[in-house]
mmCIF file of C-alpha atoms in Angstrom:
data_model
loop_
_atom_site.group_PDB
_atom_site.id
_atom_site.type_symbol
_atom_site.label_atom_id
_atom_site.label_comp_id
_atom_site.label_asym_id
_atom_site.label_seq_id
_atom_site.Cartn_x
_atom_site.Cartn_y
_atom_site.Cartn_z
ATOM 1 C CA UNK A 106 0.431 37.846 19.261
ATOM 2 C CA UNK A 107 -2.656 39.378 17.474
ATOM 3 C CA UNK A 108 -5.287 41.696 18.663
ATOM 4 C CA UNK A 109 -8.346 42.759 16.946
ATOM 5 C CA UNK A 110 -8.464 46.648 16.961
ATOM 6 C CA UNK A 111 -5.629 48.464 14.931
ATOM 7 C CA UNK A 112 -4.327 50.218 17.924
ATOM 8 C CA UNK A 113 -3.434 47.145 20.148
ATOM 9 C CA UNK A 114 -1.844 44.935 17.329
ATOM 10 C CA UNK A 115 1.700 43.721 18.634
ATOM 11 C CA UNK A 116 4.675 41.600 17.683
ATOM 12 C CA UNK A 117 5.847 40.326 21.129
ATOM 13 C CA UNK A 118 6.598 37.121 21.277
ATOM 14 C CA UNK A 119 5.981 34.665 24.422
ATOM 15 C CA UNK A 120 6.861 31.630 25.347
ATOM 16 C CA UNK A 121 5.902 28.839 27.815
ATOM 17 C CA UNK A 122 8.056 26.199 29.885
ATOM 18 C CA UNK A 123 6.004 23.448 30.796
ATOM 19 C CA UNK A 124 8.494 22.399 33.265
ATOM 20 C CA UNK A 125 9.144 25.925 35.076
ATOM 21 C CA UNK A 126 5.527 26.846 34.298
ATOM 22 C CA UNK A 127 6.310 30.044 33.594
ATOM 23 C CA UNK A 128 5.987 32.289 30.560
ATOM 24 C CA UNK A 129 8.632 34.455 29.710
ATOM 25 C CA UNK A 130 9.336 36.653 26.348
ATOM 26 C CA UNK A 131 11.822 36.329 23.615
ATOM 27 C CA UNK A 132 12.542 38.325 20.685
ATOM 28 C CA UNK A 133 9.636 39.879 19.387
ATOM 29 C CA UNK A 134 8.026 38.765 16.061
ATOM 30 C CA UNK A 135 9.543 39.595 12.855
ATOM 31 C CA UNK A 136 11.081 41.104 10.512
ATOM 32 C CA UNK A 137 7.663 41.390 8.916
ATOM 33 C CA UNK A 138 5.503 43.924 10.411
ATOM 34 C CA UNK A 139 2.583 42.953 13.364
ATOM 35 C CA UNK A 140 -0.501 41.943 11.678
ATOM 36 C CA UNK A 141 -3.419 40.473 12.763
ATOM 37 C CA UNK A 142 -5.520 36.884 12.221
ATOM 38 C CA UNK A 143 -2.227 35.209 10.504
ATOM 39 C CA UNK A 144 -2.086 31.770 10.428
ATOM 40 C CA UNK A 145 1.032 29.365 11.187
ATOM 41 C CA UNK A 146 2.116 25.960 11.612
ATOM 42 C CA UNK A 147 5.611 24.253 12.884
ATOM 43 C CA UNK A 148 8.189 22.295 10.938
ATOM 44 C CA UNK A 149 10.917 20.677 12.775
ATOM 45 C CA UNK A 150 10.452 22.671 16.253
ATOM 46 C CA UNK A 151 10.463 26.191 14.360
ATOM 47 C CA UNK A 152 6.781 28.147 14.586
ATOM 48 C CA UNK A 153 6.223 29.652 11.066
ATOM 49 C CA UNK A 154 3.729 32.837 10.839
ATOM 50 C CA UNK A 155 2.159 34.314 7.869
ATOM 51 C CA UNK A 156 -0.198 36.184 5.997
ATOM 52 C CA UNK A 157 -3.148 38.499 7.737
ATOM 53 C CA UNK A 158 -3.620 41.641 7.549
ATOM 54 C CA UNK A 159 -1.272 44.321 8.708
ATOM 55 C CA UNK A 160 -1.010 47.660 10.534
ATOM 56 C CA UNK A 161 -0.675 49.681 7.473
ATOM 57 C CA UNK A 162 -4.408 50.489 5.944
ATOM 58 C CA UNK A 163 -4.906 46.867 7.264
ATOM 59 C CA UNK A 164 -3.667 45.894 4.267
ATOM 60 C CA UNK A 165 -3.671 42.195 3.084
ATOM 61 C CA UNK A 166 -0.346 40.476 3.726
ATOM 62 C CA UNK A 167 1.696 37.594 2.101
ATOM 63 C CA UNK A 168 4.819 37.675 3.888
ATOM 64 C CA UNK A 169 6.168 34.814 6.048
ATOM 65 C CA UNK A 170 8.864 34.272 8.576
ATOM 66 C CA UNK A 171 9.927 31.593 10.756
ATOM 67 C CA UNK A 172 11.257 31.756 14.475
ATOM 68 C CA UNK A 173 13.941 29.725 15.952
ATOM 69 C CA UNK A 174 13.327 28.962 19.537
ATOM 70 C CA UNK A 175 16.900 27.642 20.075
ATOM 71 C CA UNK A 176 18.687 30.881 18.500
ATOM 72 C CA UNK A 177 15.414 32.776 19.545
ATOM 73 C CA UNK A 178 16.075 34.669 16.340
ATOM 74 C CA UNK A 179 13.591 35.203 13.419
ATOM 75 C CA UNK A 180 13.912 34.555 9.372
ATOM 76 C CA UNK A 181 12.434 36.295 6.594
ATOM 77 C CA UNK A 182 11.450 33.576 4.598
ATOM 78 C CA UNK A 183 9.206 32.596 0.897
ATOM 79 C CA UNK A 184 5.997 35.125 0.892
ATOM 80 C CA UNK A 185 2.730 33.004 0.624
ATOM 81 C CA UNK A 186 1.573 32.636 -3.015
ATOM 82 C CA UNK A 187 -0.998 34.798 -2.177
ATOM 83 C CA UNK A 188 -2.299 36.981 0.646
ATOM 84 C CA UNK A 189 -4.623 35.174 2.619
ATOM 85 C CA UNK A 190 -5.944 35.851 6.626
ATOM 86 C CA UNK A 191 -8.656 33.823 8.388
ATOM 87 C CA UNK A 192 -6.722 30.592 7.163
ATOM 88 C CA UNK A 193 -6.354 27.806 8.665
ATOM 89 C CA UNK A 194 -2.948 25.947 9.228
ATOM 90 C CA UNK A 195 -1.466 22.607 10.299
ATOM 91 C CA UNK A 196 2.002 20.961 9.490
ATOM 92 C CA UNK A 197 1.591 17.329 7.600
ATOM 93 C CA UNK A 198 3.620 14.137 8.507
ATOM 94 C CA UNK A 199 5.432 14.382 5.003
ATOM 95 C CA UNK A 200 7.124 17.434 7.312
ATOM 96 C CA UNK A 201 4.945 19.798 5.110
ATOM 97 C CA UNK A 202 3.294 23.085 6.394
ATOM 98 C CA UNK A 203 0.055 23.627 4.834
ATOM 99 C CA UNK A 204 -2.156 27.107 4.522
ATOM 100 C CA UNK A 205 -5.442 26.088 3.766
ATOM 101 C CA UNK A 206 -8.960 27.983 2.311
ATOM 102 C CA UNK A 207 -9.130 31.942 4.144
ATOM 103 C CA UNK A 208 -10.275 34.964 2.164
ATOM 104 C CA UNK A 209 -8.454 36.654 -0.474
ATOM 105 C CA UNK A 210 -7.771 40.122 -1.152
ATOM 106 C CA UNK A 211 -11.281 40.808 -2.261
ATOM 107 C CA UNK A 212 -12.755 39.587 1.224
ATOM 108 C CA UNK A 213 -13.520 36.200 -1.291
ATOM 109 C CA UNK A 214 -13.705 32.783 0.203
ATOM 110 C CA UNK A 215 -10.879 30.595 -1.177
ATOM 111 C CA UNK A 216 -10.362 26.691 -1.810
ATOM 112 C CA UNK A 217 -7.320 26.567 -2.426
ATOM 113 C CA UNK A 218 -4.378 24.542 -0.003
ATOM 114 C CA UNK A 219 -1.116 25.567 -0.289
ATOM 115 C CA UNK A 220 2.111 22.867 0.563
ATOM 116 C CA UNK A 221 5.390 24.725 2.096
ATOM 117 C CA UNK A 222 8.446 22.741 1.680
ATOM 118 C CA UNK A 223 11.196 24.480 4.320
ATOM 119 C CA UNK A 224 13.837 22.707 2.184
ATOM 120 C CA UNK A 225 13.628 24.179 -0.890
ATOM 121 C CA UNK A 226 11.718 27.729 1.089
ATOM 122 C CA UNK A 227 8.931 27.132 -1.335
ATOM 123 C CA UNK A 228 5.265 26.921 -1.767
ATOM 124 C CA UNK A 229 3.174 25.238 -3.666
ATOM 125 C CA UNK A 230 -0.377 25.189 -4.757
ATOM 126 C CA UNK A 231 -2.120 21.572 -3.836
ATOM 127 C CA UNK A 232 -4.263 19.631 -7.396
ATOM 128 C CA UNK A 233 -6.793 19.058 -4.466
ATOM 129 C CA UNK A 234 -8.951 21.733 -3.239
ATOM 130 C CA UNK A 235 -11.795 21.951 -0.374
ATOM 131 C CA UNK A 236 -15.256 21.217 -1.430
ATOM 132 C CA UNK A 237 -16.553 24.265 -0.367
ATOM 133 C CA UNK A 238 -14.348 27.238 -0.503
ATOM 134 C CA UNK A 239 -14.095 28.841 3.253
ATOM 135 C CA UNK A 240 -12.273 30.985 5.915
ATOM 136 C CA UNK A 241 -11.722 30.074 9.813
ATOM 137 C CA UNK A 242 -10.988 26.496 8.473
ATOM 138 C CA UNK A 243 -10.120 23.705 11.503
ATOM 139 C CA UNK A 244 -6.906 22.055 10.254
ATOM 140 C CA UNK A 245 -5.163 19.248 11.905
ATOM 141 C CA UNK A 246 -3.711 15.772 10.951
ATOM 142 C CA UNK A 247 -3.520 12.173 11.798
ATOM 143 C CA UNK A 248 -0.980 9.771 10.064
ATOM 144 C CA UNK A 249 -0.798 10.603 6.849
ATOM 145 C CA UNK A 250 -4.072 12.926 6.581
ATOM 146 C CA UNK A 251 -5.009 16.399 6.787
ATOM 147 C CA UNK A 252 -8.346 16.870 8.050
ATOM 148 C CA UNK A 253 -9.529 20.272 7.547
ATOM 149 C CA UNK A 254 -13.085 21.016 9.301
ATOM 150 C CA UNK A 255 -15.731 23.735 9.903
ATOM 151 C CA UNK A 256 -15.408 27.350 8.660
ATOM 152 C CA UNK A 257 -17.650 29.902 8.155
ATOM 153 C CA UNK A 258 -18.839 30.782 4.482
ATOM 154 C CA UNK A 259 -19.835 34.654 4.951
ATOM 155 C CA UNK A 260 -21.425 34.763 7.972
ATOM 156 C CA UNK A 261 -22.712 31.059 7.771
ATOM 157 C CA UNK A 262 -21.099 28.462 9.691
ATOM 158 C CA UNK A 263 -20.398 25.466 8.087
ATOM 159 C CA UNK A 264 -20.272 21.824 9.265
ATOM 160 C CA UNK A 265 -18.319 20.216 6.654
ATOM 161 C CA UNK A 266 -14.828 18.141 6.420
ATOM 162 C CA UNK A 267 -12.380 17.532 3.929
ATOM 163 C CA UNK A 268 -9.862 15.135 4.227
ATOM 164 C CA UNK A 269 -6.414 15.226 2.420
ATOM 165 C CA UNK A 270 -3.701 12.472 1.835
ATOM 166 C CA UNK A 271 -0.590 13.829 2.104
ATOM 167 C CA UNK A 272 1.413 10.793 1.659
ATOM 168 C CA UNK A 273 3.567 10.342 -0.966
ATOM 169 C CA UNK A 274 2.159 8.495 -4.701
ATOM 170 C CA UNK A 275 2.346 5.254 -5.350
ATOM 171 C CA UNK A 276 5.622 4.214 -6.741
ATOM 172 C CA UNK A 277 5.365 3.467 -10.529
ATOM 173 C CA UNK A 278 6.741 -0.066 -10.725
ATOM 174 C CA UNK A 279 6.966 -3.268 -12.832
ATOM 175 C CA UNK A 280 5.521 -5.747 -10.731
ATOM 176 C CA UNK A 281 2.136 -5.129 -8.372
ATOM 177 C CA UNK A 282 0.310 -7.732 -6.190
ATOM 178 C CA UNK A 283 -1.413 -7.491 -2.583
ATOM 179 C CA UNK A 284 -0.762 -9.375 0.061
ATOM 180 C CA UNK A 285 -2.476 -9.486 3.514
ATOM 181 C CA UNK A 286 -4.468 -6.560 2.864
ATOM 182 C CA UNK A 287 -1.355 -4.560 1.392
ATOM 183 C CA UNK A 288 -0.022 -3.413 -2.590
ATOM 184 C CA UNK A 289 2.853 -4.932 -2.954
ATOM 185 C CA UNK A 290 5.019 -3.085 -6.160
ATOM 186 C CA UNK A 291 8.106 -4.023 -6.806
ATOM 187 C CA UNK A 292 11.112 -2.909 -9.376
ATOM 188 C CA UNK A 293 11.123 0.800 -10.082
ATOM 189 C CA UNK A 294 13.318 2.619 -12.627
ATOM 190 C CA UNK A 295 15.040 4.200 -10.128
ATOM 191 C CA UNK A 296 15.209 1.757 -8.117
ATOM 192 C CA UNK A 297 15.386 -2.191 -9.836
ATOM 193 C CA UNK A 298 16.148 -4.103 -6.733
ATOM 194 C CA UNK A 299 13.233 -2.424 -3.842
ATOM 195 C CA UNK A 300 10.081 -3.602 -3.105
ATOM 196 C CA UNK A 301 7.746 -1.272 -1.834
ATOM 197 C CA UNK A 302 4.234 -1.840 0.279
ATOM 198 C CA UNK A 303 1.581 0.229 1.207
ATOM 199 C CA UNK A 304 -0.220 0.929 4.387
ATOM 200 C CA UNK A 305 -2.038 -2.135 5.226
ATOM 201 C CA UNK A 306 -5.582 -1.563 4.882
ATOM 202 C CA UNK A 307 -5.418 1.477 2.562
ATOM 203 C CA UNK A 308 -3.474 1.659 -0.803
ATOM 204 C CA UNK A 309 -3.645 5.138 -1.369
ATOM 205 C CA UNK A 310 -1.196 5.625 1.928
ATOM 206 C CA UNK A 311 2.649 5.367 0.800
ATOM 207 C CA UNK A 312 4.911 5.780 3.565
ATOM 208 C CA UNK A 313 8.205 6.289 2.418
ATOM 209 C CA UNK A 314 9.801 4.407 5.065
ATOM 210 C CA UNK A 315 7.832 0.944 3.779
ATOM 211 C CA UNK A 316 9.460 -0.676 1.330
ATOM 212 C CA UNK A 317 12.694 -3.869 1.801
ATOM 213 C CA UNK A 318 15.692 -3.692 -0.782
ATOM 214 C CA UNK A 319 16.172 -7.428 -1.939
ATOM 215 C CA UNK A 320 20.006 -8.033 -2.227
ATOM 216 C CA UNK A 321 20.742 -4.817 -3.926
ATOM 217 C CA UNK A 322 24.013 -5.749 -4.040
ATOM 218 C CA UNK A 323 24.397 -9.261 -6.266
ATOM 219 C CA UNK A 324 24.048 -6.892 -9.193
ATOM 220 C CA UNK A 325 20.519 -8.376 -10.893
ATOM 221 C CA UNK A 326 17.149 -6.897 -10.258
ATOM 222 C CA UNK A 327 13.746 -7.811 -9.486
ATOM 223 C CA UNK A 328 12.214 -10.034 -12.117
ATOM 224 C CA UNK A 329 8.767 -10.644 -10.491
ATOM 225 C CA UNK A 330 7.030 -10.930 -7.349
ATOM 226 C CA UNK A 331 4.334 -13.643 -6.809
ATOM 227 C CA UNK A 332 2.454 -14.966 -3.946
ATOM 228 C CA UNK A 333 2.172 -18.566 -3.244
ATOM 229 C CA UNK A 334 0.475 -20.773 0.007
ATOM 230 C CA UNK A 335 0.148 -17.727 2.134
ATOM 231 C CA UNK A 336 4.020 -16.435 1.677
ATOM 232 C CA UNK A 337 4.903 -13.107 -0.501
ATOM 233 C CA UNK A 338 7.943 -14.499 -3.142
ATOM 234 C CA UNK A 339 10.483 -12.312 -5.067
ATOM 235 C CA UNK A 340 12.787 -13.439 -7.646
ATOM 236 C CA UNK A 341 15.417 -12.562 -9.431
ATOM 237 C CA UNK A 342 17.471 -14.132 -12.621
ATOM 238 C CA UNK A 343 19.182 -17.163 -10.462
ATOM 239 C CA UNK A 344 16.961 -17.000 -6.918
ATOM 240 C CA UNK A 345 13.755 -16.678 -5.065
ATOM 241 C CA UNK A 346 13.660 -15.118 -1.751
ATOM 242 C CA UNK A 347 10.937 -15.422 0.532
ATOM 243 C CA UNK A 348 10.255 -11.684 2.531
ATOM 244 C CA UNK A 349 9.389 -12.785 6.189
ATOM 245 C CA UNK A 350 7.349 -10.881 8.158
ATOM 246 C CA UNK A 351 4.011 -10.303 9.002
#
């Protein structure tokens, strides 16, 4: 919990049963000091919190930490590349938390999105950035976008909103054709014997859970994919299979 003046800032923790509804407290946050304005987001059931500015001098603050509501115990965790507060946060369906635009050090508006990847305890800074660089950013998702709205550029509110694909690239294959509004690729390094489709509709969505392995195990791989009468064709050295479906 956050308060705006110094004197009330606190680290107690609450939490809320929607079946009891009651609220009751657990172990209070930490081990980073209270702070105020962090931001957060929530990877696999555990709240993260981070950044803001803290009790001492109400300095600027990078440090993160994640609470486990099972254990009701808190981590020290991977300090945010840099110190941000008035950020805005949201957790992507590629199971990534991202801290997006807030002011720097310097009381600076900032652009930047950062990606934090819980399995590695990493972040990393995001190629895109937001069009206009903001604090008290709106961030929340939908499939396999990031939508990050509003903010406030000095003392000017602002109306804008960027959206961000989080899924992952394209695969870099052999063979690539569409097929009932989908790219069809087929026949990557890694893997000679998948076939992999996009989101129908929209080829710059991958989800990694769209793609059909073809035999994998008659030891040949993919040699093309074609489509022919209305029906999607793969073939290999000896065969052609026909991928049902619709």
């Amino acid at each position: 919990s956050t308060r705006w003046s110094a004197s009330a800032w606190t680290t107690t923790n609450y939490f809320y049963d929607p079946v009891t509804n009651q609220w009751s407290t657990k172990t209070q946050y930490g081990p980073d000091a209270a702070r105020r304005t962090a931001v957060g987001f929530v990877i696999s059931q555990n709240p993260h919190v981070m950044a803001g500015r803290i009790t001492a001098a109400d300095a600027y603050d990078a440090e993160h930490s994640e609470y486990n509501p099972f254990s009701d115990a808190w981590t020290d965790l991977a300090d945010l590349t840099a110190s941000r507060w008035y950020a805005g946060g949201a957790t992507g369906k590629d199971n990534l938390g991202y801290v997006v635009g807030g002011l720097t050090s310097g009381d600076v508006e900032s652009n930047v999105i950062y990606s934090y990847n819980r399995v590695t305890n990493a972040f990393s800074t995001s190629a895109a950035t937001l069009t206009t660089a903001k604090s008290l950013v709106g961030v929340g998702t939908d499939d396999w976008y990031l939508y990050m709205a509003g903010g406030a550029v000095g003392a000017t509110a602002q109306s804008s909103v960027d959206r961000y694909n989080v899924s992952p690239a394209a695969p870099v294959a052999f063979y690539v054709d569409s097929f009932k509004s989908q790219v069809i690729m087929a026949r990557t390094t890694s893997r000679p014997t998948r076939l992999f489709y996009s989101t129908v509709g929209n080829s710059r969505v991958w989800d990694p859970e769209f793609y059909i392995d073809v035999n994998p195990d008659d030891g040949d791989w993919i040699t093309g994919i074609f489509v022919f009468d209305g029906r999607l064709y793969v073939t290999k050295t000896n065969m052609i299979y026909q991928i049902a479906g619709d």
